[in-house]
PDB file of C-alpha atoms and ligand atoms in Angstrom:
ATOM      1  CA  MET W 245      -9.251 -28.918  -3.115  1.00 44.00           C
ATOM      2  CA  SER W 246      -9.222 -25.237  -3.820  1.00 52.00           C
ATOM      3  CA  HIS W 247      -9.594 -23.632  -7.205  1.00 73.00           C
ATOM      4  CA  LEU W 248      -8.469 -20.302  -6.047  1.00 92.00           C
ATOM      5  CA  SER W 249      -5.562 -18.612  -7.796  1.00 97.00           C
ATOM      6  CA  LEU W 250      -3.768 -15.313  -6.847  1.00 98.00           C
ATOM      7  CA  GLU W 251      -3.201 -12.996  -9.679  1.00 98.00           C
ATOM      8  CA  VAL W 252       0.016 -11.235  -9.072  1.00 97.00           C
ATOM      9  CA  SER W 253       0.411  -7.936 -11.162  1.00 97.00           C
ATOM     10  CA  LEU W 254       4.138  -7.138 -11.585  1.00 96.00           C
ATOM     11  CA  GLN W 255       5.454  -3.631 -12.140  1.00 94.00           C
ATOM     12  CA  LYS W 256       6.902  -2.745 -15.603  1.00 87.00           C
ATOM     13  CA  GLU W 257      10.703  -2.433 -15.764  1.00 72.00           C
ATOM     14  CA  MET W 258      11.822   1.142 -15.667  1.00 63.00           C
ATOM     15  CA  GLN W 259      15.029   0.779 -18.024  1.00 55.00           C
ATOM     16  CA  GLY W 260      17.383   2.614 -15.447  1.00 53.00           C
ATOM     17  CA  ALA W 261      15.033   5.737 -15.404  1.00 50.00           C
ATOM     18  CA  ALA W 262      14.507   5.594 -11.474  1.00 57.00           C
ATOM     19  CA  SER W 263      17.107   5.890  -8.706  1.00 57.00           C
ATOM     20  CA  PRO W 264      16.296   4.169  -5.604  1.00 57.00           C
ATOM     21  CA  ILE W 265      14.927   6.385  -2.787  1.00 62.00           C
ATOM     22  CA  ILE W 266      17.053   6.554   0.092  1.00 61.00           C
ATOM     23  CA  VAL W 267      15.112   5.997   3.409  1.00 54.00           C
ATOM     24  CA  THR W 268      16.892   6.435   6.541  1.00 52.00           C
ATOM     25  CA  SER W 269      15.334   5.936   9.857  1.00 50.00           C
ATOM     26  CA  GLU W 270      17.141   7.946  12.750  1.00 55.00           C
ATOM     27  CA  GLY W 271      20.493   7.312  10.975  1.00 51.00           C
ATOM     28  CA  ASN W 272      19.642   3.760  10.313  1.00 51.00           C
ATOM     29  CA  GLN W 273      20.918   2.944   6.815  1.00 54.00           C
ATOM     30  CA  ALA W 274      18.671  -0.126   6.623  1.00 66.00           C
ATOM     31  CA  GLY W 275      15.113   0.241   5.182  1.00 77.00           C
ATOM     32  CA  ARG W 276      15.670   1.717   1.903  1.00 81.00           C
ATOM     33  CA  GLU W 277      12.785   1.867  -0.675  1.00 85.00           C
ATOM     34  CA  VAL W 278      14.422  -0.338  -3.273  1.00 83.00           C
ATOM     35  CA  GLU W 279      13.405  -2.730  -6.243  1.00 85.00           C
ATOM     36  CA  GLU W 280      14.835  -5.522  -4.213  1.00 88.00           C
ATOM     37  CA  ARG W 281      11.725  -5.325  -1.867  1.00 91.00           C
ATOM     38  CA  SER W 282       9.676  -6.398  -4.735  1.00 93.00           C
ATOM     39  CA  GLN W 283      12.008  -9.060  -5.919  1.00 93.00           C
ATOM     40  CA  CYS W 284      12.054 -10.713  -2.080  1.00 95.00           C
ATOM     41  CA  ILE W 285       8.122 -10.621  -2.309  1.00 97.00           C
ATOM     42  CA  ILE W 286       7.988 -12.165  -5.595  1.00 96.00           C
ATOM     43  CA  LYS W 287      10.450 -14.994  -4.480  1.00 97.00           C
ATOM     44  CA  GLY W 288       7.937 -15.823  -1.483  1.00 98.00           C
ATOM     45  CA  LEU W 289       4.987 -15.866  -3.897  1.00 98.00           C
ATOM     46  CA  GLN W 290       6.806 -17.981  -6.422  1.00 97.00           C
ATOM     47  CA  ARG W 291       6.731 -20.938  -3.692  1.00 98.00           C
ATOM     48  CA  LEU W 292       2.973 -21.044  -4.276  1.00 97.00           C
ATOM     49  CA  PRO W 293       1.722 -22.625  -7.520  1.00 97.00           C
ATOM     50  CA  GLU W 294      -1.538 -20.783  -7.383  1.00 97.00           C
ATOM     51  CA  CYS W 295       0.022 -17.527  -8.238  1.00 97.00           C
ATOM     52  CA  ASN W 296      -0.341 -16.329 -11.796  1.00 97.00           C
ATOM     53  CA  PHE W 297       2.360 -13.478 -12.627  1.00 97.00           C
ATOM     54  CA  SER W 298       1.788 -10.897 -15.280  1.00 96.00           C
ATOM     55  CA  THR W 299       3.258  -7.521 -16.159  1.00 96.00           C
ATOM     56  CA  ALA W 300       0.606  -4.537 -15.542  1.00 96.00           C
ATOM     57  CA  GLU W 301      -0.655  -3.446 -18.789  1.00 96.00           C
ATOM     58  CA  VAL W 302      -2.975  -0.336 -18.550  1.00 97.00           C
ATOM     59  CA  SER W 303      -2.955   2.295 -21.008  1.00 98.00           C
ATOM     60  CA  ASP W 304      -1.298   5.734 -20.121  1.00 97.00           C
ATOM     61  CA  ARG W 305      -4.677   7.297 -21.014  1.00 98.00           C
ATOM     62  CA  TYR W 306      -6.520   5.182 -18.307  1.00 98.00           C
ATOM     63  CA  ILE W 307      -4.046   5.790 -15.377  1.00 98.00           C
ATOM     64  CA  ASP W 308      -4.368   9.593 -16.166  1.00 98.00           C
ATOM     65  CA  THR W 309      -8.232   9.288 -15.855  1.00 98.00           C
ATOM     66  CA  ILE W 310      -7.814   7.587 -12.639  1.00 98.00           C
ATOM     67  CA  LEU W 311      -5.082   9.960 -11.235  1.00 98.00           C
ATOM     68  CA  GLN W 312      -7.121  12.935 -12.246  1.00 98.00           C
ATOM     69  CA  GLN W 313      -9.985  11.750 -10.020  1.00 98.00           C
ATOM     70  CA  ILE W 314      -7.370  11.434  -7.079  1.00 98.00           C
ATOM     71  CA  HIS W 315      -4.846  14.032  -7.213  1.00 98.00           C
ATOM     72  CA  HIS W 316      -4.976  17.736  -7.835  1.00 98.00           C
ATOM     73  CA  GLN W 317      -3.545  18.668 -11.364  1.00 98.00           C
ATOM     74  CA  GLU W 318      -1.134  21.168 -10.067  1.00 98.00           C
ATOM     75  CA  TYR W 319       0.428  18.509  -7.817  1.00 98.00           C
ATOM     76  CA  LEU W 320       0.545  16.083 -10.529  1.00 98.00           C
ATOM     77  CA  GLU W 321       2.365  18.836 -12.817  1.00 98.00           C
ATOM     78  CA  PHE W 322       4.737  19.438  -9.740  1.00 98.00           C
ATOM     79  CA  LEU W 323       5.783  15.711  -9.905  1.00 97.00           C
ATOM     80  CA  ALA W 324       6.099  15.927 -13.781  1.00 96.00           C
ATOM     81  CA  HIS W 325       8.463  18.899 -13.377  1.00 96.00           C
ATOM     82  CA  TRP W 326      10.745  17.084 -10.959  1.00 94.00           C
ATOM     83  CA  ASN W 327      10.656  13.961 -12.794  1.00 92.00           C
ATOM     84  CA  ARG W 328      13.050  15.317 -15.649  1.00 89.00           C
ATOM     85  CA  ALA W 329      14.640  18.318 -13.560  1.00 89.00           C
ATOM     86  CA  LEU W 330      16.943  16.039 -11.538  1.00 85.00           C
ATOM     87  CA  VAL W 331      19.657  13.936 -12.989  1.00 83.00           C
ATOM     88  CA  GLY W 332      20.807  11.129 -10.962  1.00 78.00           C
ATOM     89  CA  GLU W 333      20.243  12.857  -7.659  1.00 79.00           C
ATOM     90  CA  GLU W 334      17.608  13.190  -5.030  1.00 83.00           C
ATOM     91  CA  LEU W 335      16.426  16.513  -3.671  1.00 88.00           C
ATOM     92  CA  LEU W 336      14.706  17.419  -0.578  1.00 89.00           C
ATOM     93  CA  PHE W 337      13.300  21.085  -0.134  1.00 89.00           C
ATOM     94  CA  GLU W 338      10.436  22.977   1.655  1.00 93.00           C
ATOM     95  CA  TYR W 339       7.995  22.167  -1.307  1.00 95.00           C
ATOM     96  CA  PRO W 340       4.533  23.165  -0.547  1.00 96.00           C
ATOM     97  CA  TYR W 341       3.061  19.815  -1.193  1.00 97.00           C
ATOM     98  CA  VAL W 342       2.895  18.336   2.305  1.00 96.00           C
ATOM     99  CA  ASP W 343       0.010  17.309   4.652  1.00 97.00           C
ATOM    100  CA  GLN W 344      -1.101  19.611   7.308  1.00 95.00           C
ATOM    101  CA  GLY W 345       1.286  19.626  10.292  1.00 93.00           C
ATOM    102  CA  ILE W 346       3.842  17.727   8.526  1.00 92.00           C
ATOM    103  CA  GLU W 347       7.402  18.853   7.167  1.00 91.00           C
ATOM    104  CA  ALA W 348       8.709  17.826   3.655  1.00 92.00           C
ATOM    105  CA  ASP W 349      10.382  14.574   4.552  1.00 89.00           C
ATOM    106  CA  THR W 350      10.318  12.762   1.012  1.00 91.00           C
ATOM    107  CA  PRO W 351      13.137  13.549  -1.633  1.00 91.00           C
ATOM    108  CA  LEU W 352      12.406  14.081  -5.227  1.00 92.00           C
ATOM    109  CA  PHE W 353      14.471  12.184  -7.811  1.00 89.00           C
ATOM    110  CA  GLU W 354      14.960  11.671 -11.392  1.00 88.00           C
ATOM    111  CA  GLY W 355      12.205   9.738 -12.729  1.00 90.00           C
ATOM    112  CA  VAL W 356       9.937  10.038  -9.790  1.00 93.00           C
ATOM    113  CA  TYR W 357       6.683  10.621 -11.713  1.00 95.00           C
ATOM    114  CA  ASP W 358       7.633   7.780 -14.099  1.00 93.00           C
ATOM    115  CA  LEU W 359       8.181   5.450 -11.344  1.00 93.00           C
ATOM    116  CA  SER W 360       5.248   6.358  -9.314  1.00 96.00           C
ATOM    117  CA  ARG W 361       2.773   6.282 -12.294  1.00 96.00           C
ATOM    118  CA  GLU W 362       4.176   2.491 -12.794  1.00 96.00           C
ATOM    119  CA  GLY W 363       3.207   1.747  -9.325  1.00 96.00           C
ATOM    120  CA  ALA W 364      -0.282   3.110 -10.040  1.00 98.00           C
ATOM    121  CA  ARG W 365      -0.409   1.307 -13.167  1.00 98.00           C
ATOM    122  CA  THR W 366       0.296  -1.770 -11.332  1.00 98.00           C
ATOM    123  CA  ALA W 367      -2.436  -1.231  -8.765  1.00 98.00           C
ATOM    124  CA  ILE W 368      -4.916  -0.320 -11.451  1.00 98.00           C
ATOM    125  CA  ALA W 369      -4.087  -3.596 -13.288  1.00 98.00           C
ATOM    126  CA  ALA W 370      -4.569  -5.649 -10.178  1.00 98.00           C
ATOM    127  CA  ALA W 371      -8.019  -3.906  -9.687  1.00 98.00           C
ATOM    128  CA  GLN W 372      -8.939  -4.834 -13.293  1.00 98.00           C
ATOM    129  CA  GLN W 373      -8.256  -8.387 -12.478  1.00 98.00           C
ATOM    130  CA  ILE W 374     -10.907  -8.152  -9.642  1.00 98.00           C
ATOM    131  CA  ALA W 375     -13.369  -6.294 -12.105  1.00 98.00           C
ATOM    132  CA  LYS W 376     -12.957  -9.134 -14.478  1.00 97.00           C
ATOM    133  CA  GLY W 377     -13.913 -11.657 -11.746  1.00 97.00           C
ATOM    134  CA  ALA W 378     -10.769 -12.962 -10.119  1.00 98.00           C
ATOM    135  CA  SER W 379     -11.074 -13.390  -6.441  1.00 97.00           C
ATOM    136  CA  LEU W 380      -7.748 -12.538  -5.251  1.00 98.00           C
ATOM    137  CA  ALA W 381      -5.125 -10.008  -7.006  1.00 98.00           C
ATOM    138  CA  TYR W 382      -2.009  -8.563  -5.832  1.00 98.00           C
ATOM    139  CA  ALA W 383      -0.278  -5.521  -7.059  1.00 98.00           C
ATOM    140  CA  LEU W 384       3.459  -5.638  -6.298  1.00 97.00           C
ATOM    141  CA  CYS W 385       3.931  -1.709  -6.605  1.00 96.00           C
ATOM    142  CA  ARG W 386       6.474   0.717  -5.386  1.00 93.00           C
ATOM    143  CA  PRO W 387       6.899   3.295  -4.283  1.00 94.00           C
ATOM    144  CA  PRO W 388       4.384   2.954  -1.635  1.00 96.00           C
ATOM    145  CA  GLY W 389       1.236   5.198  -1.665  1.00 98.00           C
ATOM    146  CA  HIS W 390      -0.880   5.282   1.273  1.00 98.00           C
ATOM    147  CA  HIS W 391       0.886   8.507   2.512  1.00 98.00           C
ATOM    148  CA  ALA W 392       0.081  10.479  -0.524  1.00 98.00           C
ATOM    149  CA  GLY W 393      -2.899  12.598  -0.189  1.00 98.00           C
ATOM    150  CA  PRO W 394      -4.818  14.887  -2.639  1.00 98.00           C
ATOM    151  CA  ALA W 395      -1.790  17.310  -3.073  1.00 98.00           C
ATOM    152  CA  TRP W 396       0.677  16.050  -1.131  1.00 98.00           C
ATOM    153  CA  LEU W 397       3.548  13.501  -1.038  1.00 97.00           C
ATOM    154  CA  GLY W 398       5.129  12.103   2.092  1.00 95.00           C
ATOM    155  CA  GLY W 399       6.395   9.131   3.773  1.00 92.00           C
ATOM    156  CA  TYR W 400       8.150   8.126   0.387  1.00 90.00           C
ATOM    157  CA  CYS W 401       4.684   7.881  -1.367  1.00 96.00           C
ATOM    158  CA  PHE W 402       3.934  10.082  -4.157  1.00 97.00           C
ATOM    159  CA  LEU W 403       0.753   8.694  -6.006  1.00 98.00           C
ATOM    160  CA  ASN W 404      -2.003   6.737  -3.841  1.00 98.00           C
ATOM    161  CA  ASN W 405      -1.864   3.319  -5.594  1.00 98.00           C
ATOM    162  CA  ALA W 406      -4.574   1.794  -3.144  1.00 99.00           C
ATOM    163  CA  VAL W 407      -6.930   4.548  -3.861  1.00 99.00           C
ATOM    164  CA  ALA W 408      -6.380   4.181  -7.508  1.00 99.00           C
ATOM    165  CA  ALA W 409      -7.305   0.672  -7.065  1.00 99.00           C
ATOM    166  CA  VAL W 410     -10.317   1.719  -5.273  1.00 98.00           C
ATOM    167  CA  VAL W 411     -11.618   4.154  -8.031  1.00 98.00           C
ATOM    168  CA  THR W 412     -10.829   1.354 -10.632  1.00 98.00           C
ATOM    169  CA  LEU W 413     -13.029  -1.014  -8.923  1.00 98.00           C
ATOM    170  CA  GLN W 414     -15.668   1.716  -8.762  1.00 98.00           C
ATOM    171  CA  GLU W 415     -15.438   2.597 -12.356  1.00 97.00           C
ATOM    172  CA  SER W 416     -16.052  -1.257 -13.146  1.00 98.00           C
ATOM    173  CA  GLY W 417     -19.362  -0.920 -11.269  1.00 98.00           C
ATOM    174  CA  ILE W 418     -18.443  -2.533  -8.034  1.00 98.00           C
ATOM    175  CA  ASP W 419     -20.098  -0.906  -5.069  1.00 96.00           C
ATOM    176  CA  PRO W 420     -19.438  -0.294  -2.290  1.00 98.00           C
ATOM    177  CA  VAL W 421     -15.703  -0.873  -2.129  1.00 98.00           C
ATOM    178  CA  GLY W 422     -13.869  -0.775   1.049  1.00 98.00           C
ATOM    179  CA  LEU W 423     -10.217  -0.085   1.945  1.00 98.00           C
ATOM    180  CA  ILE W 424      -8.296  -1.894   4.944  1.00 98.00           C
ATOM    181  CA  ASP W 425      -4.823  -0.595   5.688  1.00 98.00           C
ATOM    182  CA  ILE W 426      -2.592  -3.011   7.670  1.00 98.00           C
ATOM    183  CA  ASP W 427       0.679  -1.218   7.045  1.00 98.00           C
ATOM    184  CA  PHE W 428       2.407  -0.320  10.384  1.00 98.00           C
ATOM    185  CA  HIS W 429       2.077   3.320   9.699  1.00 98.00           C
ATOM    186  CA  PHE W 430      -1.389   5.248   9.327  1.00 98.00           C
ATOM    187  CA  GLY W 431      -2.331   5.961   5.622  1.00 98.00           C
ATOM    188  CA  ASN W 432      -2.871   9.472   6.230  1.00 98.00           C
ATOM    189  CA  GLY W 433      -3.172  10.143   2.271  1.00 98.00           C
ATOM    190  CA  SER W 434      -5.763   7.431   2.025  1.00 98.00           C
ATOM    191  CA  ALA W 435      -7.694   8.698   4.727  1.00 98.00           C
ATOM    192  CA  ALA W 436      -7.960  12.104   3.387  1.00 98.00           C
ATOM    193  CA  LEU W 437      -8.671  11.069   0.041  1.00 98.00           C
ATOM    194  CA  LEU W 438     -11.505   8.751   1.150  1.00 98.00           C
ATOM    195  CA  ALA W 439     -12.850  11.352   3.498  1.00 97.00           C
ATOM    196  CA  SER W 440     -14.563  13.047   0.392  1.00 94.00           C
ATOM    197  CA  ARG W 441     -15.831   9.599  -0.515  1.00 95.00           C
ATOM    198  CA  PRO W 442     -18.178   8.500   2.056  1.00 93.00           C
ATOM    199  CA  ASP W 443     -19.377   5.658  -0.279  1.00 96.00           C
ATOM    200  CA  VAL W 444     -15.967   3.963   0.393  1.00 98.00           C
ATOM    201  CA  TRP W 445     -15.564   2.041   3.779  1.00 98.00           C
ATOM    202  CA  PHE W 446     -11.965   2.466   5.171  1.00 98.00           C
ATOM    203  CA  GLY W 447     -10.531   0.654   8.207  1.00 98.00           C
ATOM    204  CA  SER W 448      -6.865   1.013   9.485  1.00 98.00           C
ATOM    205  CA  ILE W 449      -4.826  -0.729  12.167  1.00 98.00           C
ATOM    206  CA  HIS W 450      -1.636   0.998  12.746  1.00 98.00           C
ATOM    207  CA  SER W 451       0.983   2.138  15.372  1.00 98.00           C
ATOM    208  CA  SER W 452      -0.040   5.375  17.350  1.00 98.00           C
ATOM    209  CA  THR W 453       0.096   8.287  15.031  1.00 97.00           C
ATOM    210  CA  ILE W 454       1.552  10.248  17.877  1.00 96.00           C
ATOM    211  CA  LEU W 455       4.540   7.828  18.314  1.00 95.00           C
ATOM    212  CA  SER W 456       4.988   6.795  14.652  1.00 95.00           C
ATOM    213  CA  TYR W 457       4.611   8.730  11.249  1.00 94.00           C
ATOM    214  CA  PRO W 458       2.708  11.038  10.514  1.00 95.00           C
ATOM    215  CA  TYR W 459       3.238  12.196  14.032  1.00 95.00           C
ATOM    216  CA  LYS W 460       0.085  13.771  14.615  1.00 95.00           C
ATOM    217  CA  GLU W 461      -3.415  13.261  15.994  1.00 96.00           C
ATOM    218  CA  VAL W 462      -5.846  11.750  13.466  1.00 96.00           C
ATOM    219  CA  HIS W 463      -9.667  11.227  13.647  1.00 96.00           C
ATOM    220  CA  PRO W 464     -12.335   9.183  11.431  1.00 97.00           C
ATOM    221  CA  ALA W 465     -13.847  11.343   8.974  1.00 95.00           C
ATOM    222  CA  SER W 466     -17.220   9.803   9.267  1.00 93.00           C
ATOM    223  CA  ASP W 467     -18.859   6.457  10.407  1.00 92.00           C
ATOM    224  CA  GLY W 468     -17.348   4.881   7.400  1.00 94.00           C
ATOM    225  CA  GLN W 469     -13.924   5.186   8.806  1.00 97.00           C
ATOM    226  CA  VAL W 470     -12.611   3.064  11.621  1.00 98.00           C
ATOM    227  CA  PHE W 471      -9.104   3.517  13.200  1.00 98.00           C
ATOM    228  CA  ILE W 472      -7.551   0.972  15.462  1.00 98.00           C
ATOM    229  CA  PRO W 473      -4.240   2.292  16.761  1.00 98.00           C
ATOM    230  CA  PHE W 474      -1.725   0.589  19.172  1.00 98.00           C
ATOM    231  CA  SER W 475       0.667   2.596  21.211  1.00 98.00           C
ATOM    232  CA  HIS W 476       2.299  -0.507  22.235  1.00 97.00           C
ATOM    233  CA  SER W 477       3.634  -3.557  20.191  1.00 98.00           C
ATOM    234  CA  PRO W 478       0.390  -5.701  19.974  1.00 98.00           C
ATOM    235  CA  SER W 479       0.459  -9.435  20.626  1.00 98.00           C
ATOM    236  CA  SER W 480      -0.614 -11.737  17.863  1.00 98.00           C
ATOM    237  CA  GLU W 481      -3.795 -12.461  19.453  1.00 98.00           C
ATOM    238  CA  GLU W 482      -4.457  -8.595  19.936  1.00 98.00           C
ATOM    239  CA  TYR W 483      -3.649  -7.913  16.251  1.00 98.00           C
ATOM    240  CA  LEU W 484      -5.715 -10.520  14.878  1.00 98.00           C
ATOM    241  CA  THR W 485      -8.842  -9.498  16.828  1.00 98.00           C
ATOM    242  CA  ALA W 486      -8.435  -6.154  15.472  1.00 98.00           C
ATOM    243  CA  VAL W 487      -8.178  -7.608  12.026  1.00 98.00           C
ATOM    244  CA  GLU W 488     -11.436  -9.575  12.649  1.00 98.00           C
ATOM    245  CA  GLN W 489     -13.308  -6.280  14.085  1.00 98.00           C
ATOM    246  CA  LEU W 490     -12.427  -4.439  10.812  1.00 98.00           C
ATOM    247  CA  ILE W 491     -13.527  -7.257   8.465  1.00 98.00           C
ATOM    248  CA  LYS W 492     -16.824  -7.611  10.411  1.00 97.00           C
ATOM    249  CA  LYS W 493     -17.409  -3.905  10.122  1.00 97.00           C
ATOM    250  CA  ALA W 494     -16.427  -3.764   6.391  1.00 97.00           C
ATOM    251  CA  LEU W 495     -19.002  -6.707   5.634  1.00 97.00           C
ATOM    252  CA  SER W 496     -21.664  -4.821   7.879  1.00 97.00           C
ATOM    253  CA  PHE W 497     -21.148  -1.981   5.743  1.00 97.00           C
ATOM    254  CA  GLY W 498     -21.901  -4.184   2.637  1.00 97.00           C
ATOM    255  CA  CYS W 499     -18.482  -4.009   0.823  1.00 97.00           C
ATOM    256  CA  ALA W 500     -18.511  -5.887  -2.372  1.00 98.00           C
ATOM    257  CA  ALA W 501     -14.811  -5.739  -2.809  1.00 98.00           C
ATOM    258  CA  MET W 502     -11.999  -4.774  -0.825  1.00 98.00           C
ATOM    259  CA  VAL W 503      -8.642  -3.063  -1.560  1.00 98.00           C
ATOM    260  CA  VAL W 504      -5.964  -4.213   1.242  1.00 98.00           C
ATOM    261  CA  SER W 505      -2.962  -1.833   1.741  1.00 98.00           C
ATOM    262  CA  VAL W 506      -0.467  -4.454   2.752  1.00 98.00           C
ATOM    263  CA  GLY W 507       2.638  -3.527   4.984  1.00 98.00           C
ATOM    264  CA  TYR W 508       4.902  -6.062   6.132  1.00 98.00           C
ATOM    265  CA  ASP W 509       6.574  -3.519   8.457  1.00 97.00           C
ATOM    266  CA  ILE W 510       4.499  -4.465  11.231  1.00 98.00           C
ATOM    267  CA  ILE W 511       6.962  -7.536  11.905  1.00 98.00           C
ATOM    268  CA  ILE W 512       9.826  -7.830  14.288  1.00 97.00           C
ATOM    269  CA  ASN W 513      12.970  -5.983  13.419  1.00 96.00           C
ATOM    270  CA  ASP W 514      11.654  -3.988  10.440  1.00 96.00           C
ATOM    271  CA  PRO W 515      13.756  -0.883   9.992  1.00 92.00           C
ATOM    272  CA  HIS W 516      10.572   1.420   9.954  1.00 93.00           C
ATOM    273  CA  GLY W 517       8.693  -0.546  12.433  1.00 95.00           C
ATOM    274  CA  GLY W 518       8.754  -1.312  16.155  1.00 95.00           C
ATOM    275  CA  TRP W 519       6.383  -4.133  16.811  1.00 98.00           C
ATOM    276  CA  HIS W 520       7.448  -7.664  17.582  1.00 97.00           C
ATOM    277  CA  LEU W 521       4.919  -9.677  15.519  1.00 98.00           C
ATOM    278  CA  PRO W 522       6.334 -12.923  13.748  1.00 98.00           C
ATOM    279  CA  PRO W 523       6.247 -13.183   9.764  1.00 98.00           C
ATOM    280  CA  SER W 524       3.924 -16.404  10.264  1.00 98.00           C
ATOM    281  CA  ILE W 525       1.253 -13.793  11.525  1.00 98.00           C
ATOM    282  CA  PHE W 526       0.473 -13.228   7.957  1.00 98.00           C
ATOM    283  CA  GLU W 527      -0.873 -16.781   7.286  1.00 98.00           C
ATOM    284  CA  LYS W 528      -3.341 -16.089   9.968  1.00 98.00           C
ATOM    285  CA  ILE W 529      -4.178 -12.513   8.598  1.00 98.00           C
ATOM    286  CA  GLY W 530      -4.642 -14.134   5.149  1.00 98.00           C
ATOM    287  CA  GLN W 531      -7.041 -16.730   6.617  1.00 97.00           C
ATOM    288  CA  ILE W 532      -9.125 -14.101   8.187  1.00 98.00           C
ATOM    289  CA  PHE W 533      -9.532 -11.984   5.027  1.00 98.00           C
ATOM    290  CA  ALA W 534     -10.207 -15.356   3.135  1.00 97.00           C
ATOM    291  CA  GLN W 535     -13.092 -16.069   5.326  1.00 96.00           C
ATOM    292  CA  SER W 536     -14.596 -12.746   4.498  1.00 96.00           C
ATOM    293  CA  SER W 537     -15.212 -14.209   0.984  1.00 92.00           C
ATOM    294  CA  MET W 538     -14.761 -10.704  -0.323  1.00 96.00           C
ATOM    295  CA  PRO W 539     -12.848 -10.286  -3.615  1.00 98.00           C
ATOM    296  CA  LEU W 540      -9.347  -8.918  -2.523  1.00 98.00           C
ATOM    297  CA  CYS W 541      -7.306  -6.627  -4.193  1.00 98.00           C
ATOM    298  CA  LEU W 542      -3.868  -6.337  -2.316  1.00 98.00           C
ATOM    299  CA  VAL W 543      -1.757  -3.281  -2.903  1.00 98.00           C
ATOM    300  CA  GLN W 544       1.905  -3.318  -1.716  1.00 98.00           C
ATOM    301  CA  GLU W 545       2.774  -0.433   0.879  1.00 98.00           C
ATOM    302  CA  GLY W 546       5.586  -0.747   3.125  1.00 96.00           C
ATOM    303  CA  GLY W 547       8.038  -3.571   4.458  1.00 96.00           C
ATOM    304  CA  TYR W 548      11.627  -3.060   4.446  1.00 94.00           C
ATOM    305  CA  LEU W 549      13.126  -5.958   6.162  1.00 95.00           C
ATOM    306  CA  LEU W 550      14.662  -7.682   3.142  1.00 94.00           C
ATOM    307  CA  THR W 551      15.536 -10.919   4.711  1.00 96.00           C
ATOM    308  CA  ALA W 552      11.949 -11.553   5.807  1.00 97.00           C
ATOM    309  CA  LEU W 553       9.816 -10.257   3.116  1.00 98.00           C
ATOM    310  CA  ASP W 554       9.580 -13.542   1.070  1.00 98.00           C
ATOM    311  CA  GLU W 555       8.559 -15.403   4.151  1.00 98.00           C
ATOM    312  CA  CYS W 556       5.884 -12.577   4.898  1.00 98.00           C
ATOM    313  CA  ALA W 557       4.513 -12.852   1.280  1.00 98.00           C
ATOM    314  CA  TYR W 558       4.634 -16.705   1.319  1.00 98.00           C
ATOM    315  CA  GLN W 559       2.687 -16.921   4.744  1.00 98.00           C
ATOM    316  CA  PHE W 560       0.251 -14.434   3.528  1.00 98.00           C
ATOM    317  CA  GLY W 561      -0.485 -16.359   0.388  1.00 98.00           C
ATOM    318  CA  LEU W 562      -0.983 -19.636   2.284  1.00 97.00           C
ATOM    319  CA  GLY W 563      -3.641 -18.013   4.392  1.00 98.00           C
ATOM    320  CA  LEU W 564      -5.224 -16.311   1.438  1.00 98.00           C
ATOM    321  CA  LEU W 565      -5.175 -19.450  -0.696  1.00 97.00           C
ATOM    322  CA  GLY W 566      -6.754 -21.280   2.224  1.00 93.00           C
ATOM    323  CA  TYR W 567      -3.900 -23.858   2.745  1.00 89.00           C
ATOM    324  CA  ASP W 568      -4.950 -24.593   6.291  1.00 74.00           C
ATOM    325  CA  GLN W 569      -7.952 -26.292   4.698  1.00 63.00           C
ATOM    326  CA  LYS W 570      -6.085 -28.513   2.181  1.00 57.00           C
TER     327      LYS W 570
HETATM  328 ZN1   ZN T 685       4.657   1.485   6.703  1.00 61.49          ZN
END
């Protein structure tokens, strides 16, 4: 019988400060980045008695300490400005804070900085659980963060939650830390942020970056970055082999803990995806991660098919908690 538990960090209530971010994909009105996403994931995790839920409690001061190690000050000030400059509306304009070769695509909205900081707080709180000795922690943060770079937003990401978790683990003395990104989309923000941190191993499985966001060629910055792109919809077997490859490389790098950027947009019918994997693949992904025996800090990225998110999270939890062996 397993004594594993999954510590789930919940994002603080925003008291109406934040408006939803409208995400439309080629005219498709589905796929909005809304609070309901987190509610669906919570519902799935609640089916697992090993999940302990707690609201993220991290001081504002500590969040700033972490964010200042990740993002440029003038970029943080830009977000802070638009946080209060918009009332009940979203605004998209040609701001300069974009990744090279990418156009501004992500609207700003009232409370954008407040909401993004709550996302970062949630990720930092989950990393602190790992630092305190938990084997499994899961940050249910939003908006996602892996497209946010040193001084840019994009792909509905503003602050990089996963890298905030990485830095928090490092601050607690865990070394080296790895980051595996299994979102459908390539985490261009995470890759750029970790390019200047060669002590952090980074692996990613994603849809071709030519066919999907960020719609440009990408290259690993060093031997400590491993990218596995698919230009077709991978079979379950192909996908799981890729996960195994990444874990193997992370272990040979010597990673003492792993942050996982979790995207449920790899499954069939996700409004922002394009692959045909079933939600049940997440049980197998969870099993492979669990077999690595590394402490895992899961950080929520994408996943927009509201009717499937609870099942994805439940299946992932089953695999992570070792239900196949019970
Ligand atoms: Zn995604």
